[in-house]
PDB file of C-alpha atoms in Angstrom:
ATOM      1  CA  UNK R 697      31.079 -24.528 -19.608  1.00 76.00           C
ATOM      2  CA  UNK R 698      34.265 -26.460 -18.147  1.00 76.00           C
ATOM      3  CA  UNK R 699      36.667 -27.208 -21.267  1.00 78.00           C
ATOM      4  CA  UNK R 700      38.882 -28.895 -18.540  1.00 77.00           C
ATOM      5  CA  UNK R 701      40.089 -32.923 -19.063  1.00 80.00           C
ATOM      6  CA  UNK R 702      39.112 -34.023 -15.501  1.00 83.00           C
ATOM      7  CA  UNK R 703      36.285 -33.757 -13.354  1.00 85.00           C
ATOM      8  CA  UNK R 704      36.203 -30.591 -11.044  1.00 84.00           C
ATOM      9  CA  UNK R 705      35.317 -29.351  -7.724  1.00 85.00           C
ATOM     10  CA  UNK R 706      33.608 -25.372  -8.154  1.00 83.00           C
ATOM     11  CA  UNK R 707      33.467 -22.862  -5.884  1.00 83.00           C
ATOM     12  CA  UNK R 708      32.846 -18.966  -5.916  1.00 82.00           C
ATOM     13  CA  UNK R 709      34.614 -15.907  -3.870  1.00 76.00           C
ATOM     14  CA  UNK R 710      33.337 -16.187  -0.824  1.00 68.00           C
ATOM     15  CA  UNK R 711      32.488 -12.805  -0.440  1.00 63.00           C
ATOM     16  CA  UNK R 712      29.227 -13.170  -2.624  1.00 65.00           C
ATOM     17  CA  UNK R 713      27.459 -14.625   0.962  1.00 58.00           C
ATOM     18  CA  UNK R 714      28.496 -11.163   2.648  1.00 62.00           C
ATOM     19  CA  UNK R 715      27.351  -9.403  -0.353  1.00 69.00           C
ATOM     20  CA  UNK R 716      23.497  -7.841   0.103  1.00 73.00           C
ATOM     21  CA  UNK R 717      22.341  -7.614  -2.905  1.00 80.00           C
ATOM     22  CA  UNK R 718      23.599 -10.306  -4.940  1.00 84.00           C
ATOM     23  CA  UNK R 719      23.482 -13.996  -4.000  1.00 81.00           C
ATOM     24  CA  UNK R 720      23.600 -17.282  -4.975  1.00 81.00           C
ATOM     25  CA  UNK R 721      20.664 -19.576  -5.173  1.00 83.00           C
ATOM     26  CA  UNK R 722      21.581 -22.577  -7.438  1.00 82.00           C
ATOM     27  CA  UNK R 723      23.984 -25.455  -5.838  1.00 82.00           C
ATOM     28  CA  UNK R 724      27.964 -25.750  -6.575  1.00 82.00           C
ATOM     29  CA  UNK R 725      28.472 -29.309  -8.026  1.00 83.00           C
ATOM     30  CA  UNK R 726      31.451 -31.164  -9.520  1.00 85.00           C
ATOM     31  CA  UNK R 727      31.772 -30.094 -13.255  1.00 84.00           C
ATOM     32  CA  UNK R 728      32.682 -33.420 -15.864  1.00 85.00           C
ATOM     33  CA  UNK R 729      35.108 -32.387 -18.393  1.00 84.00           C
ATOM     34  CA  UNK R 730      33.096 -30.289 -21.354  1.00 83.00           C
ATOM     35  CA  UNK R 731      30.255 -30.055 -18.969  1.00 85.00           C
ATOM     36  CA  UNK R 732      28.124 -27.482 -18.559  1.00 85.00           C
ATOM     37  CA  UNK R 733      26.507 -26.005 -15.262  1.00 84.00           C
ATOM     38  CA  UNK R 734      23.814 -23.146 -14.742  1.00 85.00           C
ATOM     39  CA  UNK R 735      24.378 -20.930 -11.680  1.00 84.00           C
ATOM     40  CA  UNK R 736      21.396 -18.633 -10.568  1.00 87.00           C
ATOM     41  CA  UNK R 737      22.125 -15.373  -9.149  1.00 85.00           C
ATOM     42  CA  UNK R 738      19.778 -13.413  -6.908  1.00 85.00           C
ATOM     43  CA  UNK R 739      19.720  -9.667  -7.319  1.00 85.00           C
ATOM     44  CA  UNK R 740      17.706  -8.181  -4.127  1.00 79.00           C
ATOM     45  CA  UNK R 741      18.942  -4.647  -4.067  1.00 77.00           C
ATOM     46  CA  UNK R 742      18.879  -2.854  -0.329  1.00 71.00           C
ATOM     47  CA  UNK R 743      18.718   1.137  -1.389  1.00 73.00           C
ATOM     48  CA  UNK R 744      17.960   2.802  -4.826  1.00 72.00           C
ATOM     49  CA  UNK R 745      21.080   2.960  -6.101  1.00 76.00           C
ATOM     50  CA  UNK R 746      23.573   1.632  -8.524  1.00 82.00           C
ATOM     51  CA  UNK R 747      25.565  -1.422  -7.286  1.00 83.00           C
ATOM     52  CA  UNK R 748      28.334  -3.727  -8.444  1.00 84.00           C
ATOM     53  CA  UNK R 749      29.920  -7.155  -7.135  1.00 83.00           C
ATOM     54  CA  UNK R 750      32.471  -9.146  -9.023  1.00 84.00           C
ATOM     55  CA  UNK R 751      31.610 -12.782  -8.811  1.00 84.00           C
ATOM     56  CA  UNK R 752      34.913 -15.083  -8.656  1.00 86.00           C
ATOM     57  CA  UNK R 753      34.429 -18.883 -10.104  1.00 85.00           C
ATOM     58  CA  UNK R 754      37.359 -21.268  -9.521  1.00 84.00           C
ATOM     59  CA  UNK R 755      38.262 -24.461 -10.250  1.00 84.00           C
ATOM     60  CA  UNK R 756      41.700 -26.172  -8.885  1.00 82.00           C
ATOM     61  CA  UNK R 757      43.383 -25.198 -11.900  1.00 82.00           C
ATOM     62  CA  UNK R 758      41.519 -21.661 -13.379  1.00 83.00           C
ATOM     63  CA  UNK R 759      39.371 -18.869 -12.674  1.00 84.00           C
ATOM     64  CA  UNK R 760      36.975 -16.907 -14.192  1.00 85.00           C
ATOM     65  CA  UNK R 761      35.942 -13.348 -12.940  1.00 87.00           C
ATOM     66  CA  UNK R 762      32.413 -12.132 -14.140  1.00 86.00           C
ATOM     67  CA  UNK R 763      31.127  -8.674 -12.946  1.00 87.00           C
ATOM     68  CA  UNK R 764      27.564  -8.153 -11.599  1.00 87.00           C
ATOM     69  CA  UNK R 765      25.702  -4.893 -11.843  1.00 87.00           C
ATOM     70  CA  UNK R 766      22.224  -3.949 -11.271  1.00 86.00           C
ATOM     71  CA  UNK R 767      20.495  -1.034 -10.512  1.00 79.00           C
ATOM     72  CA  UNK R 768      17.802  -0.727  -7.968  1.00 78.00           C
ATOM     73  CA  UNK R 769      14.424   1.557  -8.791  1.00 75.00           C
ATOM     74  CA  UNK R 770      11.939   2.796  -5.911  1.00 74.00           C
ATOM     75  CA  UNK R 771       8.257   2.178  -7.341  1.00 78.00           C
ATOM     76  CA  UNK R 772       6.761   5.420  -8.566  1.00 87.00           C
ATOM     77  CA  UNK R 773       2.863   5.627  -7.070  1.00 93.00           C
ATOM     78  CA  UNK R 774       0.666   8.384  -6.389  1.00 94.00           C
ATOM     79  CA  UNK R 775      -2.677   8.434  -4.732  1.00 96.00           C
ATOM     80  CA  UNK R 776      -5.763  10.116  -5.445  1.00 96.00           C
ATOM     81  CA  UNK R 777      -6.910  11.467  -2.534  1.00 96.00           C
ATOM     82  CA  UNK R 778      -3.201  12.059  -1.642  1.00 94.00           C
ATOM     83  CA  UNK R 779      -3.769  11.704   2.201  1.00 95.00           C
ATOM     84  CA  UNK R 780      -6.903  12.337   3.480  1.00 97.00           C
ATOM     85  CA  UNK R 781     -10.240  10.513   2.192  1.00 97.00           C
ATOM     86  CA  UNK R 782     -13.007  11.843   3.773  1.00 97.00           C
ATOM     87  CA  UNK R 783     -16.046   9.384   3.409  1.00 96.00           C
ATOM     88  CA  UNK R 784     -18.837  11.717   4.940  1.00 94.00           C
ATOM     89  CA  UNK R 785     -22.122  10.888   6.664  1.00 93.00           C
ATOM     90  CA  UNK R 786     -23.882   7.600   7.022  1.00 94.00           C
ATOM     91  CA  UNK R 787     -27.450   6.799   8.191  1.00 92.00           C
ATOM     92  CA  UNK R 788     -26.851   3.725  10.971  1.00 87.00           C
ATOM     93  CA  UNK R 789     -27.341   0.555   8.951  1.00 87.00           C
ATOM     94  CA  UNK R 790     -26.212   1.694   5.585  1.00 93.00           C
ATOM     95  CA  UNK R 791     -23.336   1.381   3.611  1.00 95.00           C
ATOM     96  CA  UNK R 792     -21.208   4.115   1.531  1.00 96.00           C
ATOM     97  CA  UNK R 793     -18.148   4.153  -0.860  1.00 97.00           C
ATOM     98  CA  UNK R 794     -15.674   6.304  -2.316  1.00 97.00           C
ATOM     99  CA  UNK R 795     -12.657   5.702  -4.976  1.00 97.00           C
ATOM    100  CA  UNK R 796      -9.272   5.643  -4.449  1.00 98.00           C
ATOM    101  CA  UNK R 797      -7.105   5.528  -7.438  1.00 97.00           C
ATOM    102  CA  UNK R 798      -3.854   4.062  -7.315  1.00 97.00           C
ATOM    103  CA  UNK R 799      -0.945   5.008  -9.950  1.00 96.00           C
ATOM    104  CA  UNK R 800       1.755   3.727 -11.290  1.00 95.00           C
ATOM    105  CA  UNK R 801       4.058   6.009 -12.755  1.00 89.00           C
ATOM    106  CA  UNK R 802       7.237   3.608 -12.683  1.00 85.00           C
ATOM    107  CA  UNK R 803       8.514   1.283 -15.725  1.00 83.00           C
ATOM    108  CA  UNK R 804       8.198  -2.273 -13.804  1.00 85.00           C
ATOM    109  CA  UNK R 805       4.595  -3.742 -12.410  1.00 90.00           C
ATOM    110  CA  UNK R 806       3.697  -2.666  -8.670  1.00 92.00           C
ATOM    111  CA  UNK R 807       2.145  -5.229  -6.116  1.00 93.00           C
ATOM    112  CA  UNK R 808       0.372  -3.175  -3.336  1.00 95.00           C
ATOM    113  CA  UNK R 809      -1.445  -4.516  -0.436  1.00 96.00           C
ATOM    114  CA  UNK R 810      -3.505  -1.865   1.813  1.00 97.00           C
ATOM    115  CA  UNK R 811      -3.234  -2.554   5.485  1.00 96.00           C
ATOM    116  CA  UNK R 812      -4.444  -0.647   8.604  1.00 94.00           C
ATOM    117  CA  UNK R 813      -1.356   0.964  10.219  1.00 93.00           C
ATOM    118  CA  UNK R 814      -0.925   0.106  14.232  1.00 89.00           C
ATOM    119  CA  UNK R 815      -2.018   3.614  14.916  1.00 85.00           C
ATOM    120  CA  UNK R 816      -4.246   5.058  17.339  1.00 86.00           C
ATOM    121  CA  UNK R 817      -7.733   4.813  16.054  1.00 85.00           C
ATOM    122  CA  UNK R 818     -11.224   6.226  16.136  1.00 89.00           C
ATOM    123  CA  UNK R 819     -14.698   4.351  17.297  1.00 92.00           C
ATOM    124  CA  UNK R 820     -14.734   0.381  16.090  1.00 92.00           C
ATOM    125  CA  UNK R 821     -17.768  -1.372  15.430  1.00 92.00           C
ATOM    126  CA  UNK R 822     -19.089  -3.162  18.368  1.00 91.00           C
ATOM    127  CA  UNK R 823     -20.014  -6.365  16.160  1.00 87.00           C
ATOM    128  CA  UNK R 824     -16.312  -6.981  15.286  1.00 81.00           C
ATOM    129  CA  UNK R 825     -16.586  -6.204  11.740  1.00 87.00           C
ATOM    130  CA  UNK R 826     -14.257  -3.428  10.046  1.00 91.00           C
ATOM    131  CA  UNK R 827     -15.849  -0.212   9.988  1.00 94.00           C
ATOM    132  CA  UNK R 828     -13.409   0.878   6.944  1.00 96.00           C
ATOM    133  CA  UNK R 829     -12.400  -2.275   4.189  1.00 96.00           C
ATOM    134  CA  UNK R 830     -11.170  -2.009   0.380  1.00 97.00           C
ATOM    135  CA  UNK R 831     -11.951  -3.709  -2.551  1.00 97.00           C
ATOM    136  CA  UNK R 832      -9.979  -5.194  -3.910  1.00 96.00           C
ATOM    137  CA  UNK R 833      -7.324  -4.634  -1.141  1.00 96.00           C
ATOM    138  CA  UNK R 834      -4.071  -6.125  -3.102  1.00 96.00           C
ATOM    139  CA  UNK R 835      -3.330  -6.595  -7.389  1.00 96.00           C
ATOM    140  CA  UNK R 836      -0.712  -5.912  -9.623  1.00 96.00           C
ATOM    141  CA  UNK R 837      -0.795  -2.786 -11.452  1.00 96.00           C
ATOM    142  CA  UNK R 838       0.971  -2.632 -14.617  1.00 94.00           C
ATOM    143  CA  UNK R 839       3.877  -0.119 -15.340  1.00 90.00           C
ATOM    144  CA  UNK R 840       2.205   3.279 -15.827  1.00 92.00           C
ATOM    145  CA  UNK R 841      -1.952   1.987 -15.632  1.00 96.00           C
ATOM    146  CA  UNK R 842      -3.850   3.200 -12.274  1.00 97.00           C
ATOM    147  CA  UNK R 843      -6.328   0.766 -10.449  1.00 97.00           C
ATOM    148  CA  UNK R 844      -9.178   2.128  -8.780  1.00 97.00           C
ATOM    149  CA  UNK R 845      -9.749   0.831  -5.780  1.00 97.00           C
ATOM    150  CA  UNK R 846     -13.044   1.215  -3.304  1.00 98.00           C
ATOM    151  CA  UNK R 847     -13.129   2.220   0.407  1.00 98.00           C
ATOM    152  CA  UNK R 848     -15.973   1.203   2.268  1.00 97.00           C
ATOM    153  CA  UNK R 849     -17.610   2.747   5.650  1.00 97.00           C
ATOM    154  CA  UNK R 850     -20.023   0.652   7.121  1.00 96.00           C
ATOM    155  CA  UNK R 851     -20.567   1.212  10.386  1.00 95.00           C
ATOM    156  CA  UNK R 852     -22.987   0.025  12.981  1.00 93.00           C
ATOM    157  CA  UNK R 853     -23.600   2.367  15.538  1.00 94.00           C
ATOM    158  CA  UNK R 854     -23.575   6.134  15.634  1.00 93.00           C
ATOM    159  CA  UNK R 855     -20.509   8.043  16.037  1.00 94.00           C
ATOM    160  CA  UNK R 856     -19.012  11.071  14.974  1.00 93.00           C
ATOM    161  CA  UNK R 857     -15.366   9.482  15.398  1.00 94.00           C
ATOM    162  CA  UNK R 858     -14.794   6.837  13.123  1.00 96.00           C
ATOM    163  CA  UNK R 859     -10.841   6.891  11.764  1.00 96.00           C
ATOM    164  CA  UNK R 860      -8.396   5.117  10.726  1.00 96.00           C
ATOM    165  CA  UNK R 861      -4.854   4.687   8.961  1.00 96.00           C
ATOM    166  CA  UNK R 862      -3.570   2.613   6.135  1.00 97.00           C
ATOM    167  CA  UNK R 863      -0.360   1.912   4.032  1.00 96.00           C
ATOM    168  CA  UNK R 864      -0.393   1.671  -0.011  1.00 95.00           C
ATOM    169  CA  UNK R 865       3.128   0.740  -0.404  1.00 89.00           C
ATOM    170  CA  UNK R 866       4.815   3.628   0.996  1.00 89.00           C
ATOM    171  CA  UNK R 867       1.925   6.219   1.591  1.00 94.00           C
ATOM    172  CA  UNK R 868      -0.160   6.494   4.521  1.00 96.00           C
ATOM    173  CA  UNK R 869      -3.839   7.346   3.648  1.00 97.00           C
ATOM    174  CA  UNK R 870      -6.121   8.771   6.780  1.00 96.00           C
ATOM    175  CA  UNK R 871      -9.916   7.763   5.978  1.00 97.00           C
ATOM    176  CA  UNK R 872     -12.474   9.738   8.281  1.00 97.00           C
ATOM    177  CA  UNK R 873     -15.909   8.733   8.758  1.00 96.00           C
ATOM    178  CA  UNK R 874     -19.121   9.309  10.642  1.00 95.00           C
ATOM    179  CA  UNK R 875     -22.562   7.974  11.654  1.00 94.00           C
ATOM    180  CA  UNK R 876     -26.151   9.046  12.274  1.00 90.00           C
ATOM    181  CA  UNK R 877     -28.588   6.943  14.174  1.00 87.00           C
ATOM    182  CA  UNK R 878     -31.140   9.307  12.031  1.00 77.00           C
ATOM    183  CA  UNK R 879     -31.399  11.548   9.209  1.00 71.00           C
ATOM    184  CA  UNK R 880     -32.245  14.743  10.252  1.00 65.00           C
ATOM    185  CA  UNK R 881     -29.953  17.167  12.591  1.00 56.00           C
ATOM    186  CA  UNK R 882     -28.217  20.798  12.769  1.00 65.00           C
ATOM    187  CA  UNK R 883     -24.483  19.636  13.718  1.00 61.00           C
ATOM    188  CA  UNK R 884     -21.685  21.349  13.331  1.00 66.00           C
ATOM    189  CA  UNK R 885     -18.278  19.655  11.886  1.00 65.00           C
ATOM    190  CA  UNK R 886     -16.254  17.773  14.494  1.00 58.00           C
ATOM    191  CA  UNK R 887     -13.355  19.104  15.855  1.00 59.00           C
ATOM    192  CA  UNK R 888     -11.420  16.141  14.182  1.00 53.00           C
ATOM    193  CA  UNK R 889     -12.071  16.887  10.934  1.00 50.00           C
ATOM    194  CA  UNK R 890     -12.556  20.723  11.045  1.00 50.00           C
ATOM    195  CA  UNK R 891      -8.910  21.214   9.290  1.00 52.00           C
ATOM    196  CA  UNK R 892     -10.341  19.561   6.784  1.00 48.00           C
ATOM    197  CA  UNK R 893     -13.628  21.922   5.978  1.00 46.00           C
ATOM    198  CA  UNK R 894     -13.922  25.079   4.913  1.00 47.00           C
ATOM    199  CA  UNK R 895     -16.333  27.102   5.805  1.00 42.00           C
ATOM    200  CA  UNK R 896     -18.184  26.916   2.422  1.00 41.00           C
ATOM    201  CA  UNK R 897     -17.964  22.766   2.927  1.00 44.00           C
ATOM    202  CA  UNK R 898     -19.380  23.851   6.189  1.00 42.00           C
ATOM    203  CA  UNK R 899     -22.605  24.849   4.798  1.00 42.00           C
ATOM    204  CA  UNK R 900     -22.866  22.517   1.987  1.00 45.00           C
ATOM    205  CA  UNK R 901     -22.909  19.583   4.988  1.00 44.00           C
ATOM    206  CA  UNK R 902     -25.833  21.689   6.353  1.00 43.00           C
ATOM    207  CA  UNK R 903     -27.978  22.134   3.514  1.00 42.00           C
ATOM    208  CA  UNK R 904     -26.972  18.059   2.567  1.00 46.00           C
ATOM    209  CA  UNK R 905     -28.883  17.341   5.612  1.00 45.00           C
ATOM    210  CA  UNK R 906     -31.641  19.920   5.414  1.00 47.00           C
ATOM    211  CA  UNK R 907     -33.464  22.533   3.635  1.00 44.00           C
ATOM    212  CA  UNK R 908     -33.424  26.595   4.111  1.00 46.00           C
ATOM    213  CA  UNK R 909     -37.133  26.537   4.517  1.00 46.00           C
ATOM    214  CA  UNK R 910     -37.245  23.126   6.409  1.00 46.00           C
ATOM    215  CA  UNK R 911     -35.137  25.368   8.994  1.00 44.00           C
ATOM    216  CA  UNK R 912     -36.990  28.526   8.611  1.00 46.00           C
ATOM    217  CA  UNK R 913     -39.899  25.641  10.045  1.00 45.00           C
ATOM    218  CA  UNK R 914     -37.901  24.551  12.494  1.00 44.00           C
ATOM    219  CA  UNK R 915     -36.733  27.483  14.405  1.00 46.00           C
ATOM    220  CA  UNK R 916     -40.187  29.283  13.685  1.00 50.00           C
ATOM    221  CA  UNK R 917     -42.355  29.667  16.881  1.00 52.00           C
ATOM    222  CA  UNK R 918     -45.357  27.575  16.948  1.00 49.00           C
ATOM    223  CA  UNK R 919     -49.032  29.252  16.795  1.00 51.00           C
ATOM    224  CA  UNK R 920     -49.901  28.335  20.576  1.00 49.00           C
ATOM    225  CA  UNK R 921     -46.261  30.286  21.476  1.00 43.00           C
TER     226      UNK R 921
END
C-alpha cells in the first residue's frame, strides 16, 4: 500500500533479475496515492538448499526492504523393483505385465513421467510398436501414498534380447525381456541377464517351461534305438 500524496513511479533492486531463484512475475505500475498494488514473486529454487534474497521497493521519495527466504526440498521416491525389472518369458503374440510401485516418501505431491532413456537398447519390434510401455506412464502422487504402476512386454517376434532403460524422476529402471516363437525348449539364461539369476532361479525357469518326467521323455532313447 502507497500512503504517499502523489502518484508514483515503482521499481525494485535490480538485482532480483540476476537472482535464480526468486523473480518477479507481476508488472511495476504507477501507484495513486493510498493505492494498493499486488506484486507476485516466483520462487524456483536451483539446488536443495536454504536461500535468501532481499527484495528492494522504491519509490522517488521511500523505500521499503522485504527479505525473501525459501527453502528448496529434493522429492523423496523409491522404486519397487529398485533397478532391475525382469519381465520373463513370453509366447510370440501374447502379452505380459508386472508392477512397479512408485513412492513418495516426501511432504509435497510428486509429478513423475516415465520415459525411455537415449540408451543403447535391445531387439525393437519390427511393427513399430513399443515392445516395453506403462500404464499409466505420468500422475501425481500425493505426499507419502505410492502408485502402482504397470509395465508391459509385448513383443512380436522372438528374441532373447529385448531391453530397455527408463527415468522415474531421478531413477533409472532397466526392464529385461524375452520371447518364444513356441512353448516348449531346454535354454539356458542369456548371458545378459545371467547377473541377474541364481542358480536356483536357474532351475525354476527350467521346470516353468517343462516337467522332470516330460524330460526324462525327452532325452530317453526311443524303442527302434
Amino acid at each position: 500500500r502507497y500512503t504517499g500524496t502523489e502518484e508514483a513511479s515503482l521499481t525494485v533492486d535490480p538485482t532480483l533479475g540476476t537472482c535464480d531463484n526468486f523473480q518477479l512475475l507481476s508488472p511495476l505500475r504507477s501507484i495513486k496515492p493510498n493505492g494498493v498494488q499486488l506484486l507476485v514473486i516466483q520462487f524456483r529454487p536451483r539446488k536443495e538448499k536454504k536461500v535468501k534474497h532481499t527484495l528492494t521497493i522504491r519509490t522517488p521519495n521511500t523505500k521499503v526492504i522485504v527479505e525473501l527466504r525459501g527453502q528448496c526440498v529434493s522429492p523423496c521416491v523409491s522404486l519397487q523393483p529398485k533397478d532391475l525389472l525382469m519381465m520373463g518369458d513370453v509366447v510370440y503374440g501374447d502379452t505380459i505385465r508386472r508392477p512397479v510401485l512408485i513412492s513418495n516418501t516426501g511432504v509435497f505431491p510428486f509429478t513423475y513421467t516415465i520415459n525411455t532413456l537415449p540408451k543403447p537398447q535391445g531387439e525393437r519390434n519390427y511393427k513399430g510398436l513399443s515392445e516395453f510401455y506403462f500404464s499409466p506412464s505420468s500422475g501425481v502422487i500425493s505426499a507419502g501414498a505410492t502408485q502402482e504402476v504397470y509395465c508391459f512386454f509385448s513383443p512380436d517376434h522372438a528374441s532373447l534380447s529385448y531391453h530397455t532403460t527408463v527415468s522415474i524422476g531421478e531413477h533409472e529402471l532397466r526392464v529385461v525381456g524375452r520371447c518364444h516363437s513356441r512353448q516348449l525348449y531346454i535354454l539356458a539364461p542369456s548371458p545378459s541377464s545371467s547377473s541377474a539369476l541364481s542358480a536356483s532361479s536357474s532351475s525354476n525357469y527350467l521346470s516353468s517351461f517343462i516337467s522332470p518326467s516330460s524330460i526324462s521323455t525327452l532325452l530317453s532313447p526311443s524303442p527302434s534305438a
